[in-house]
Amino acid sequence: MSQAATAFNDVTYGERPGTPAAYRLVADLDEHLQSHGAQAR
């Protein structure tokens, strides 16, 4: 999760260009959290 947060911060606040690998990291985490959130309901 911390790697995804770092990638997000670098692009959003650090004005660094995103990479395909960083995008995939954040997207995978998002999908994982959404699938576990749906199970908790």
PDB file of C-alpha atoms in Angstrom:
ATOM      1  CA  MET A   1       0.000   0.000   0.000  1.00  0.00           C
ATOM      2  CA  SER A   2       2.841   2.398   0.763  1.00  0.00           C
ATOM      3  CA  GLN A   3       4.289   1.948  -2.741  1.00  0.00           C
ATOM      4  CA  ALA A   4       0.934   2.848  -4.269  1.00  0.00           C
ATOM      5  CA  ALA A   5       0.681   5.894  -1.994  1.00  0.00           C
ATOM      6  CA  THR A   6       4.173   7.005  -2.993  1.00  0.00           C
ATOM      7  CA  ALA A   7       3.354   6.615  -6.694  1.00  0.00           C
ATOM      8  CA  PHE A   8       0.125   8.594  -6.256  1.00  0.00           C
ATOM      9  CA  ASN A   9       1.882  11.371  -4.328  1.00  0.00           C
ATOM     10  CA  ASP A  10       4.724  11.609  -6.840  1.00  0.00           C
ATOM     11  CA  VAL A  11       2.301  12.169  -9.712  1.00  0.00           C
ATOM     12  CA  THR A  12      -0.305  14.248  -7.892  1.00  0.00           C
ATOM     13  CA  TYR A  13       1.848  16.480  -5.717  1.00  0.00           C
ATOM     14  CA  GLY A  14       5.375  16.000  -7.016  1.00  0.00           C
ATOM     15  CA  GLU A  15       4.442  16.718 -10.633  1.00  0.00           C
ATOM     16  CA  ARG A  16       6.330  13.635 -11.799  1.00  0.00           C
ATOM     17  CA  PRO A  17       5.135  11.735 -14.840  1.00  0.00           C
ATOM     18  CA  GLY A  18       3.313   8.501 -14.152  1.00  0.00           C
ATOM     19  CA  THR A  19       4.641   5.205 -15.411  1.00  0.00           C
ATOM     20  CA  PRO A  20       2.710   2.176 -16.622  1.00  0.00           C
ATOM     21  CA  ALA A  21       4.083   0.164 -13.691  1.00  0.00           C
ATOM     22  CA  ALA A  22       2.991   2.768 -11.137  1.00  0.00           C
ATOM     23  CA  TYR A  23      -0.452   2.991 -12.731  1.00  0.00           C
ATOM     24  CA  ARG A  24      -0.841  -0.794 -12.566  1.00  0.00           C
ATOM     25  CA  LEU A  25       0.250  -0.785  -8.906  1.00  0.00           C
ATOM     26  CA  VAL A  26      -2.397   1.776  -7.956  1.00  0.00           C
ATOM     27  CA  ALA A  27      -5.076   0.154 -10.138  1.00  0.00           C
ATOM     28  CA  ASP A  28      -4.382  -3.298  -8.682  1.00  0.00           C
ATOM     29  CA  LEU A  29      -4.617  -1.936  -5.142  1.00  0.00           C
ATOM     30  CA  ASP A  30      -7.876  -0.166  -5.995  1.00  0.00           C
ATOM     31  CA  GLU A  31      -9.372  -3.366  -7.411  1.00  0.00           C
ATOM     32  CA  HIS A  32      -8.219  -5.336  -4.368  1.00  0.00           C
ATOM     33  CA  LEU A  33      -9.726  -2.851  -1.921  1.00  0.00           C
ATOM     34  CA  GLN A  34     -12.999  -2.658  -3.851  1.00  0.00           C
ATOM     35  CA  SER A  35     -13.379  -6.426  -3.916  1.00  0.00           C
ATOM     36  CA  HIS A  36     -12.725  -6.713  -0.188  1.00  0.00           C
ATOM     37  CA  GLY A  37     -15.010  -3.785   0.590  1.00  0.00           C
ATOM     38  CA  ALA A  38     -17.872  -5.464  -1.252  1.00  0.00           C
ATOM     39  CA  GLN A  39     -17.388  -8.611   0.829  1.00  0.00           C
ATOM     40  CA  ALA A  40     -17.527  -6.684   4.094  1.00  0.00           C
ATOM     41  CA  ARG A  41     -20.980  -5.254   3.352  1.00  0.00           C
TER      42      ARG A  41
END
